XYZ file of N, CA and C in Angstrom:
657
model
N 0.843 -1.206 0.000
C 0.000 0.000 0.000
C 0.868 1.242 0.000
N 0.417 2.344 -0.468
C 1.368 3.392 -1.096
C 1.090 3.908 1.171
N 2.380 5.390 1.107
C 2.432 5.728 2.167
C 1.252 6.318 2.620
N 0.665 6.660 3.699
C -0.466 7.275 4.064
C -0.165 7.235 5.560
N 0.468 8.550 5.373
C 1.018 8.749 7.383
C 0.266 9.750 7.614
N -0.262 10.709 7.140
C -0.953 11.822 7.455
C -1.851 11.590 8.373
N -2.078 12.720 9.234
C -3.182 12.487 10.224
C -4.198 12.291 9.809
N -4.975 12.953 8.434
C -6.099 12.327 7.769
C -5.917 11.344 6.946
N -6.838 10.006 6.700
C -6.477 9.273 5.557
C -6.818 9.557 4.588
N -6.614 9.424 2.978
C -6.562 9.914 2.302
C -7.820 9.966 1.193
N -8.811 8.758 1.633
C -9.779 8.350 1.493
C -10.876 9.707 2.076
N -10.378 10.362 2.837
C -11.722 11.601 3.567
C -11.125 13.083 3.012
N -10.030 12.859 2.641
C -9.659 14.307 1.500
C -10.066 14.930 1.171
N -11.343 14.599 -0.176
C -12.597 14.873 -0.590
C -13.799 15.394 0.216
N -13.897 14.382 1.129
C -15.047 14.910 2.305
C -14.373 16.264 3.531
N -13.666 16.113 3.282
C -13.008 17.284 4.086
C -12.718 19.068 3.166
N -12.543 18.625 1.899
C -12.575 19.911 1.234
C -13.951 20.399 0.818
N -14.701 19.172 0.506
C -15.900 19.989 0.573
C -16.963 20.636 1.741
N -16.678 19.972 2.584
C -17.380 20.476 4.200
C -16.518 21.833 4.359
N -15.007 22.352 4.194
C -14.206 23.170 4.520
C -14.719 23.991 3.172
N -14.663 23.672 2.554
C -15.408 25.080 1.069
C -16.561 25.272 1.691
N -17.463 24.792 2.197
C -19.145 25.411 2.577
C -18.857 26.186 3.832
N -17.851 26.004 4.959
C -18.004 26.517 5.848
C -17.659 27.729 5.617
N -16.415 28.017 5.057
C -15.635 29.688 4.001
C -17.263 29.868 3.256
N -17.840 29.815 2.981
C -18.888 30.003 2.085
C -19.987 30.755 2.783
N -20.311 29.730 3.845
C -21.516 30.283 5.083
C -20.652 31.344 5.901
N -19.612 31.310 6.113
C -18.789 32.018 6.811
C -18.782 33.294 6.268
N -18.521 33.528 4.651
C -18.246 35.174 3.996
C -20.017 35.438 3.846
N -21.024 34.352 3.806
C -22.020 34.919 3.438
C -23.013 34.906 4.811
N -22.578 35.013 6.019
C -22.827 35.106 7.233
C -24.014 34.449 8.083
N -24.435 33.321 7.202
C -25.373 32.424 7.612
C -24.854 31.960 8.667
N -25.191 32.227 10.188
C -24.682 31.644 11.350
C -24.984 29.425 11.158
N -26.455 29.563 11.118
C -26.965 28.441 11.330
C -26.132 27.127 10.585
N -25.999 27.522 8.813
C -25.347 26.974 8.246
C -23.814 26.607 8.556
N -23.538 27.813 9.035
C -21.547 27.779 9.174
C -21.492 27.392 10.451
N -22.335 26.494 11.132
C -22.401 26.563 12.311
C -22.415 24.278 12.022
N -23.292 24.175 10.797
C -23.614 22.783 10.492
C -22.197 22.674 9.938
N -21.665 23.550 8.834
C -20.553 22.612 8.234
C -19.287 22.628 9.234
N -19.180 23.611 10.346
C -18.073 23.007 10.516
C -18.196 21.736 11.703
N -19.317 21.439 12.411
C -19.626 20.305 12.606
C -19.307 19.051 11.836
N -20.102 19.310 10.604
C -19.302 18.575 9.873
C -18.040 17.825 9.213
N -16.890 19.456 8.998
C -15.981 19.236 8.856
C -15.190 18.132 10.413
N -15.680 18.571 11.467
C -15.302 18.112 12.495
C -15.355 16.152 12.688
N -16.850 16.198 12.045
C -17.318 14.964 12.359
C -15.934 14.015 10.941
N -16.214 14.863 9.727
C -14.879 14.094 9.008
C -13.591 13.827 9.194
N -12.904 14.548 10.097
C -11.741 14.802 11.205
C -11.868 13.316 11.650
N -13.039 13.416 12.703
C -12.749 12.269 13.313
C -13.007 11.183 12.344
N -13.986 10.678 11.729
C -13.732 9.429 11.295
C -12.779 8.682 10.311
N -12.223 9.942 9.664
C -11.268 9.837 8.646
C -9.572 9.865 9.191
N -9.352 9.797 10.707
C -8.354 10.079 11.338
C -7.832 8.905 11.119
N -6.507 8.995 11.242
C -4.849 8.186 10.620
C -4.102 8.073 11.610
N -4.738 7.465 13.120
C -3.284 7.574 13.790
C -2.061 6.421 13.625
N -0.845 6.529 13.905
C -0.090 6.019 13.745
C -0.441 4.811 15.222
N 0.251 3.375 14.819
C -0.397 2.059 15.782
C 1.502 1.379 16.002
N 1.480 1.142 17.237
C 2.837 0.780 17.583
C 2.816 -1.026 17.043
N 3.811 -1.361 16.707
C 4.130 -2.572 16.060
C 4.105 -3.413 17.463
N 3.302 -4.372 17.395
C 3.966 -4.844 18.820
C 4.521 -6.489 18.655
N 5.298 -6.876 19.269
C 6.415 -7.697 18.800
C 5.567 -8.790 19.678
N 5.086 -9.830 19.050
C 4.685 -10.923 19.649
C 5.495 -11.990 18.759
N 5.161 -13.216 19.178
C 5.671 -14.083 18.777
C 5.552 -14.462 17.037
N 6.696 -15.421 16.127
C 6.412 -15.539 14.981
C 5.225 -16.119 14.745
N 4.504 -16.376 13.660
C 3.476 -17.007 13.605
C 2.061 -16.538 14.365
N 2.191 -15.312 14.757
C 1.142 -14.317 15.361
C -0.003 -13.683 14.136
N -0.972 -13.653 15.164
C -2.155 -12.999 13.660
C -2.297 -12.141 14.897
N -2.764 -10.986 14.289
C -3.392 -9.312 14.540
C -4.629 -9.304 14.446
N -5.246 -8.367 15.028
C -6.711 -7.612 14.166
C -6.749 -6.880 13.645
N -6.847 -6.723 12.224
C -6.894 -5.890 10.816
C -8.051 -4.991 10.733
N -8.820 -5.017 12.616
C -9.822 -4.335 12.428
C -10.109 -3.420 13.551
N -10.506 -2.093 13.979
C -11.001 -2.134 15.193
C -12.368 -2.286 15.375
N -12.836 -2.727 16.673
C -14.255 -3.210 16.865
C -14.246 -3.977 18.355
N -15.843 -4.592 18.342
C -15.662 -5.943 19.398
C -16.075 -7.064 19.192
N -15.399 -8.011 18.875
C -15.779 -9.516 18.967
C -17.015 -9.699 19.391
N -17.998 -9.972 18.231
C -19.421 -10.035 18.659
C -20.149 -11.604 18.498
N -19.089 -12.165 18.242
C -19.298 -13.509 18.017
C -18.195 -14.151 17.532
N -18.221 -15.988 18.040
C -17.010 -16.784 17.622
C -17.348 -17.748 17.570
N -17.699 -18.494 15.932
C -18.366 -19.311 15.371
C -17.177 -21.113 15.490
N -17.583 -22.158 15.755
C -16.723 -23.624 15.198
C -17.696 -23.887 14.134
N -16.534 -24.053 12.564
C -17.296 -23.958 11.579
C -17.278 -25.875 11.482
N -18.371 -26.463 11.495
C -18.623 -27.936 11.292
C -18.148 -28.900 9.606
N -18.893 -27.860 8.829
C -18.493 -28.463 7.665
C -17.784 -27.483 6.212
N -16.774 -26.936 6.467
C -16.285 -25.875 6.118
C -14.746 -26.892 6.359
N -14.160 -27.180 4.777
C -12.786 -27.811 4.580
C -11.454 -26.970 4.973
N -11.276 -25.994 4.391
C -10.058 -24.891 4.745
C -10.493 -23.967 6.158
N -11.389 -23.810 6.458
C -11.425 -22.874 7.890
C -11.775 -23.565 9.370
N -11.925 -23.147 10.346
C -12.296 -24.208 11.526
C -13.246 -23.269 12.417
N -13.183 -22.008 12.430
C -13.553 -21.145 13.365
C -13.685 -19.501 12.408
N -14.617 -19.131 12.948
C -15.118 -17.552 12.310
C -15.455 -16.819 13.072
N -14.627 -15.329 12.993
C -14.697 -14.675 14.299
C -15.134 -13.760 13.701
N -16.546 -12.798 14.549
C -17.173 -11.508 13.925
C -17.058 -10.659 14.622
N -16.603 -9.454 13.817
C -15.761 -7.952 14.733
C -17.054 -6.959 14.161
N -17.688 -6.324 15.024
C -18.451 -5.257 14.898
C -17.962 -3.627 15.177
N -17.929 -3.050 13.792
C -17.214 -1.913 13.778
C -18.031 -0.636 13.692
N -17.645 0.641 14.396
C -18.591 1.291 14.202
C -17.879 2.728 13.966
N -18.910 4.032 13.452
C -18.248 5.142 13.782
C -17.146 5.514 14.635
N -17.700 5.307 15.919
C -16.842 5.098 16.849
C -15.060 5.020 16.486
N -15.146 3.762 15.708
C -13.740 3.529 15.364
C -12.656 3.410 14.769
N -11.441 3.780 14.444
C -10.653 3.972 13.473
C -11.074 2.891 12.635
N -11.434 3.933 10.876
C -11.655 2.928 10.014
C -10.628 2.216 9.012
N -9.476 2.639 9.237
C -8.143 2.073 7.923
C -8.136 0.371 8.767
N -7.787 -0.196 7.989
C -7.299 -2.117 7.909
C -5.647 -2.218 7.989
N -5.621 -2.801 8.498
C -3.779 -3.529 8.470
C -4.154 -4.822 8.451
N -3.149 -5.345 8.004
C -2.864 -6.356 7.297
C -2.537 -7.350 9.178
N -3.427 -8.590 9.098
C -2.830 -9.394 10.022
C -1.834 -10.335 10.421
N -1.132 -10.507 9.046
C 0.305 -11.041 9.509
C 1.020 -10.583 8.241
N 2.582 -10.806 8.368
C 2.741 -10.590 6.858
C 2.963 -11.421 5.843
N 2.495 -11.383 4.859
C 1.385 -12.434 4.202
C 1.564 -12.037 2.478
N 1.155 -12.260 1.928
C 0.844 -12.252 0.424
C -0.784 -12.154 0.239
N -1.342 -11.289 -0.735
C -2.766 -10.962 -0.832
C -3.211 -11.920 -1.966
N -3.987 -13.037 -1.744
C -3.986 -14.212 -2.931
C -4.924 -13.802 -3.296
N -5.912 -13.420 -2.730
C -7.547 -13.136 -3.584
C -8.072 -12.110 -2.997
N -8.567 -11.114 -3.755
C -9.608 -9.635 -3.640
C -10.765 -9.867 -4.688
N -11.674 -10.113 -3.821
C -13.096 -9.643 -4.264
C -14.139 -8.788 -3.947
N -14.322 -7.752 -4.625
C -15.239 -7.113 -4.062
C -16.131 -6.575 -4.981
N -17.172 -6.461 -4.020
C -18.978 -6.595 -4.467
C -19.420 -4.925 -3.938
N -19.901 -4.453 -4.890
C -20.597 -3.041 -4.612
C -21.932 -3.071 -3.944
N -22.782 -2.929 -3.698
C -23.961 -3.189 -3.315
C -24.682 -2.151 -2.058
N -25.629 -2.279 -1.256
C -26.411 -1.734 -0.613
C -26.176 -1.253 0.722
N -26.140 -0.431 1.417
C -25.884 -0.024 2.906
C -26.884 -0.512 3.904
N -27.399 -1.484 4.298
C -28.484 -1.458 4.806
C -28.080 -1.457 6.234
N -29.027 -1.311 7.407
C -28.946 -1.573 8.709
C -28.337 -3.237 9.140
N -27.387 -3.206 9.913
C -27.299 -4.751 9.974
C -28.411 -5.247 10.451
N -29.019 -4.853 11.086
C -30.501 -5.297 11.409
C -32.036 -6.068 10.325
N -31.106 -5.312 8.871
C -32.309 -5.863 7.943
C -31.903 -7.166 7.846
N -32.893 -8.139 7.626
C -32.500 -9.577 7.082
C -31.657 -9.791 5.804
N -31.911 -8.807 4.942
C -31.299 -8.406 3.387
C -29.762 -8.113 3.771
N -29.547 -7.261 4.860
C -28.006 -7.144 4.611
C -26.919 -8.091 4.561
N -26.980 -9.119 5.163
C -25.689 -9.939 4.734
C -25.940 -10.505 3.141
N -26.931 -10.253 2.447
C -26.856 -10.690 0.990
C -26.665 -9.536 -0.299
N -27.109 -8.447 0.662
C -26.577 -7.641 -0.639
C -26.121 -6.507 -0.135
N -25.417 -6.214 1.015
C -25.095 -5.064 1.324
C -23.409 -5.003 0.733
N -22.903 -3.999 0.636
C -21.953 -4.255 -0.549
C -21.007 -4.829 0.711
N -19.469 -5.655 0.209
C -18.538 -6.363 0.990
C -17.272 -6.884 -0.394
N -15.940 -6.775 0.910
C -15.152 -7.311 0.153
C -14.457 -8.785 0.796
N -14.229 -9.664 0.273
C -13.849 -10.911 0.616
C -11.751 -10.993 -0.007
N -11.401 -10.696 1.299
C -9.627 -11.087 0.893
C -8.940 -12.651 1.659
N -7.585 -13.001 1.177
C -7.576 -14.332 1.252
C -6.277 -13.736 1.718
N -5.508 -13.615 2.952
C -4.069 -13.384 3.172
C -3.390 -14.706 3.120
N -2.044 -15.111 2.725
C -1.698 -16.381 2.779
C 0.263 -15.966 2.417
N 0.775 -16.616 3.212
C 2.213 -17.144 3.584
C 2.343 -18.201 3.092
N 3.159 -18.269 1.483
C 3.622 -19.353 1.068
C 4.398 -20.311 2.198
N 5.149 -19.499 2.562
C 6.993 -20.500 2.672
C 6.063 -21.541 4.120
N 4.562 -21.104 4.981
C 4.333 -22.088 5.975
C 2.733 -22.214 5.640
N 2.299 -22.301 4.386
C 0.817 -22.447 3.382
C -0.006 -22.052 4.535
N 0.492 -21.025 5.789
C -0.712 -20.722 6.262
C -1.780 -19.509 5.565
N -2.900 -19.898 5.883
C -3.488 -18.074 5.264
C -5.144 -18.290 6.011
N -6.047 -17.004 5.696
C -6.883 -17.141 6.887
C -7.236 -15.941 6.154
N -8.769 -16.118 5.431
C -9.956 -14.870 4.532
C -10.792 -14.252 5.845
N -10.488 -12.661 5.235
C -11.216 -11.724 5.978
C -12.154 -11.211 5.026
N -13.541 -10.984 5.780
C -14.583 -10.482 5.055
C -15.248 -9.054 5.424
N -15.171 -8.428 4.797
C -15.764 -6.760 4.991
C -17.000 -6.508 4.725
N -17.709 -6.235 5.655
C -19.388 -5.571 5.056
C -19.393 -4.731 5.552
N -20.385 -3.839 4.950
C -20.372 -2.517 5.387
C -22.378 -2.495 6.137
N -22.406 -2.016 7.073
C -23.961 -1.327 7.815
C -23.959 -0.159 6.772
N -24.724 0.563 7.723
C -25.320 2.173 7.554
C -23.871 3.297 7.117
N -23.687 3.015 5.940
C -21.849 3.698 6.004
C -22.425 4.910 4.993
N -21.530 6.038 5.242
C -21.225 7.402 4.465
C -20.387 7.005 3.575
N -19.628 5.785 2.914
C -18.957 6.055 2.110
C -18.328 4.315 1.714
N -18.145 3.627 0.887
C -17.945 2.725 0.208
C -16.560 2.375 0.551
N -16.747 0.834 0.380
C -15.287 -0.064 1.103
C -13.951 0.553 0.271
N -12.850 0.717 0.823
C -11.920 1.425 -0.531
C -10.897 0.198 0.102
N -10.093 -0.590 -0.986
C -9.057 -1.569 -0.736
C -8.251 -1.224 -1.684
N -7.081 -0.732 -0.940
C -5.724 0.088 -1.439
C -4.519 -0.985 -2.084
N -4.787 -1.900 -2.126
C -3.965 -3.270 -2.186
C -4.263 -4.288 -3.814
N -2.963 -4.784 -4.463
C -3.348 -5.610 -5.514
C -3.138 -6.940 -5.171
N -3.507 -8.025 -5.969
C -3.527 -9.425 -5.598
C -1.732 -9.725 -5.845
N -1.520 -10.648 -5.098
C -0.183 -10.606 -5.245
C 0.763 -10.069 -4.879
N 0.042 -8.702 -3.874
C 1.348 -7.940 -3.299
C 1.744 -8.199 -2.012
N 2.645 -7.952 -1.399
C 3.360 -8.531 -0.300
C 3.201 -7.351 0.673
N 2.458 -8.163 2.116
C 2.201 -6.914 2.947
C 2.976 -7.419 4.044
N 3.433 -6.374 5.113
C 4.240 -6.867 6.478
C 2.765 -6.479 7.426
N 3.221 -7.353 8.449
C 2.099 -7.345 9.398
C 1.662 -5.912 10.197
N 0.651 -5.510 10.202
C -0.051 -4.300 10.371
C 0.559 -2.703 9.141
N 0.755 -2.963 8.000
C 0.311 -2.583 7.124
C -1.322 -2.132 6.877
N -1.082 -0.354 6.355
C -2.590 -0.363 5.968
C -3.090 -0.793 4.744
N -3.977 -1.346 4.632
C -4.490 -1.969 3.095
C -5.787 -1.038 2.607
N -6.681 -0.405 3.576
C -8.065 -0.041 3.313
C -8.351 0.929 4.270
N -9.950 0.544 3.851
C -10.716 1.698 4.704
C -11.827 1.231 4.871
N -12.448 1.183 5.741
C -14.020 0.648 6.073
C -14.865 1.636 7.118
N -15.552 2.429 6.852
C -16.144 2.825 7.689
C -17.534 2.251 8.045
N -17.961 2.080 9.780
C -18.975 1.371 10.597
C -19.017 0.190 9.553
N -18.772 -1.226 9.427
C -18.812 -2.007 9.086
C -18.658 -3.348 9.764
N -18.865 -4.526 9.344
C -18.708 -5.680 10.151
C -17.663 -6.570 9.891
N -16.975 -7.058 10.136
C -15.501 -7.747 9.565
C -15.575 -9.572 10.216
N -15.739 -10.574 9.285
C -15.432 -12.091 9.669
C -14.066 -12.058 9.336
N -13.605 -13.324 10.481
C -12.292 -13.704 10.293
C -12.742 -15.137 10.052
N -11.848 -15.765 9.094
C -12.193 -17.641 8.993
C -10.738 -17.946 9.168
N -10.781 -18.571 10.466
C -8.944 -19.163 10.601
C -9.267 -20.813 10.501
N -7.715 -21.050 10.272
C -7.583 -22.413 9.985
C -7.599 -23.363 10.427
N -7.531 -24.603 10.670
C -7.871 -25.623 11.525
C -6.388 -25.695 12.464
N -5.680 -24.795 12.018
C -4.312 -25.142 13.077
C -3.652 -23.514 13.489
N -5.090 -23.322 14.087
C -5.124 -21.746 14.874
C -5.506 -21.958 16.353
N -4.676 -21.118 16.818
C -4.801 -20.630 18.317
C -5.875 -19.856 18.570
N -6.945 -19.669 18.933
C -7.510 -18.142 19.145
C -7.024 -18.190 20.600
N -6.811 -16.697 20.643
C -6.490 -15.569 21.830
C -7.649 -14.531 22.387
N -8.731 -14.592 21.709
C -9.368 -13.563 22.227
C -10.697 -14.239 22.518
N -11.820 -13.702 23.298
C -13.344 -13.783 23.661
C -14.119 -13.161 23.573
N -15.749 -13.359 23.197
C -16.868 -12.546 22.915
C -17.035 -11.465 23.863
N -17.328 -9.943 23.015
C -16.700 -9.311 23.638
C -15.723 -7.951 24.275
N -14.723 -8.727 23.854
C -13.128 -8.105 23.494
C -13.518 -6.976 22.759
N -12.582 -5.756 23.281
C -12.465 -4.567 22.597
C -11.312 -4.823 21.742
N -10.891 -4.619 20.026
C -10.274 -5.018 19.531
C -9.323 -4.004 18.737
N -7.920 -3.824 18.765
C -7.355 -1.941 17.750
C -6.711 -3.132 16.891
N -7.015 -2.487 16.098
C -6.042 -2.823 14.500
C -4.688 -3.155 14.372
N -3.873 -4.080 14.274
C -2.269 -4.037 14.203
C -1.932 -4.498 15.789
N -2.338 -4.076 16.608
C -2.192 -3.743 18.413
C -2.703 -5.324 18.983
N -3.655 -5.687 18.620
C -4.257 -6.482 19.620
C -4.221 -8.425 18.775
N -3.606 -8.892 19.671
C -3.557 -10.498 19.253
C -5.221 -11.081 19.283
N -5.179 -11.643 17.682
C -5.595 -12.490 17.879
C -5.938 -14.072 17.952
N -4.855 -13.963 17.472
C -3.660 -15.682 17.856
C -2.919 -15.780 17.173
N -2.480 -17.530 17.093
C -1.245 -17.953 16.652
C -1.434 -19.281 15.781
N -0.986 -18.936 14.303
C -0.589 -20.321 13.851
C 0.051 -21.562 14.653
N -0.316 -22.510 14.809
C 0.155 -23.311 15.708
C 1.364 -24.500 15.080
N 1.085 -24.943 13.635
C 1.695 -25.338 12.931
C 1.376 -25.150 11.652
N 2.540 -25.979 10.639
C 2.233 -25.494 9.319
C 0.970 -25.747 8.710
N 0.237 -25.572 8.142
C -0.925 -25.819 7.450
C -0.762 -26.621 6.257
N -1.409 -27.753 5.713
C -1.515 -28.305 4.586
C -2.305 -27.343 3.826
N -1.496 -27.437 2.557
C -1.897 -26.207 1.519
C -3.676 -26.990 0.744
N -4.055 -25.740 0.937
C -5.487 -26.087 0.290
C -6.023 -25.160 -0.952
N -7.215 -26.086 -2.075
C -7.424 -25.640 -3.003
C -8.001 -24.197 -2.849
């Protein structure tokens, strides 16, 4: 992923120059009420579009991250599911920094993504057509790898994935952007989990386990 250290990410750029042109606008043309909404606005894009920098934290090799912030709102044993064993669901919201890092460092084997609908997670319709992207991280040299899935709720603005198939990310790397969205993890049958329903979860910062051994490579 190209650099993006700035305190804003680069994804709210746009939403930030135009909230900052209306407020100069209401501002020379002295509409209190108005110049009073955009820079609220501008404010509210501040925060959700914020870039802070996340300390690397040195756990053991063979460590997975959360590529997301949120809370563990569920932690599925998948029964008849060949490559995964367990599916963990992170519920993300305004609230929380929306850029992705990468959970281990890995190779990006598969990006798919689906445009589609914002709905409330609450509608029955949203897990089928609310738009989402489906990625496949995977480490040749120990065939481990472990697909993260992105949906988006009630969002101001569409999944953006900064990343090509094939490129090589180090662990907590930013790849994206998701704002209020829901994030599955599907780990492998020879995963540790570290965390519980729950758990408050930061991006890059917080374990959420450990490859335990090598993985037999799957189709």
């Amino acid at each position: 992923m190209k650099s993006n250290l700035l305190p804003i990410a680069k994804e709210g750029w746009s939403y930030l120059a135009y909230s900052v042109a209306a407020l100069i606008v209401f501002t020379i043309l002295d509409l209190d009420l108005l110049q009073f909404l955009a820079f609220l606005t501008t404010l509210f894009f501040v925060f959700i579009f914020r870039n802070p920098e996340r300390e690397n934290m040195l756990y053991q090799q063979n460590s997975v991250v959360s590529p997301v912030d949120g809370v563990v709102s569920s932690i599925e044993e998948l029964q008849n599911e060949n490559s995964y064993a367990y599916k963990v669901e992170i519920d993300g919201s305004y609230l929380n920094v929306a850029l992705l890092r990468a959970p281990f460092t890995s190779t990006m084997e598969e990006i798919e993504l689906q445009r589609g609908a914002r709905l409330s997670a609450f509608r029955m319709l949203s897990k089928s057509i609310n738009e989402n992207a489906a990625l496949i991280f995977s480490d040749e040299k120990s065939a481990n790898k472990m697909k993260v899935v992105h949906r988006l709720k009630q969002s101001i603005k569409g999944i953006d994935i900064d990343v090509k198939k094939a490129q090589g990310l180090v662990q907590g790397a930013r790849y994206g952007l998701v704002v209020n969205g829901i994030t599955e993890l599907y780990l492998p049958h020879n995963f540790r989990l570290n965390i519980g329903i729950g758990n408050e979860l930061r991006a890059s910062e917080s374990l959420i386990g450990y490859f335990t051994t090598e993985s037999k490579k799957s189709k």
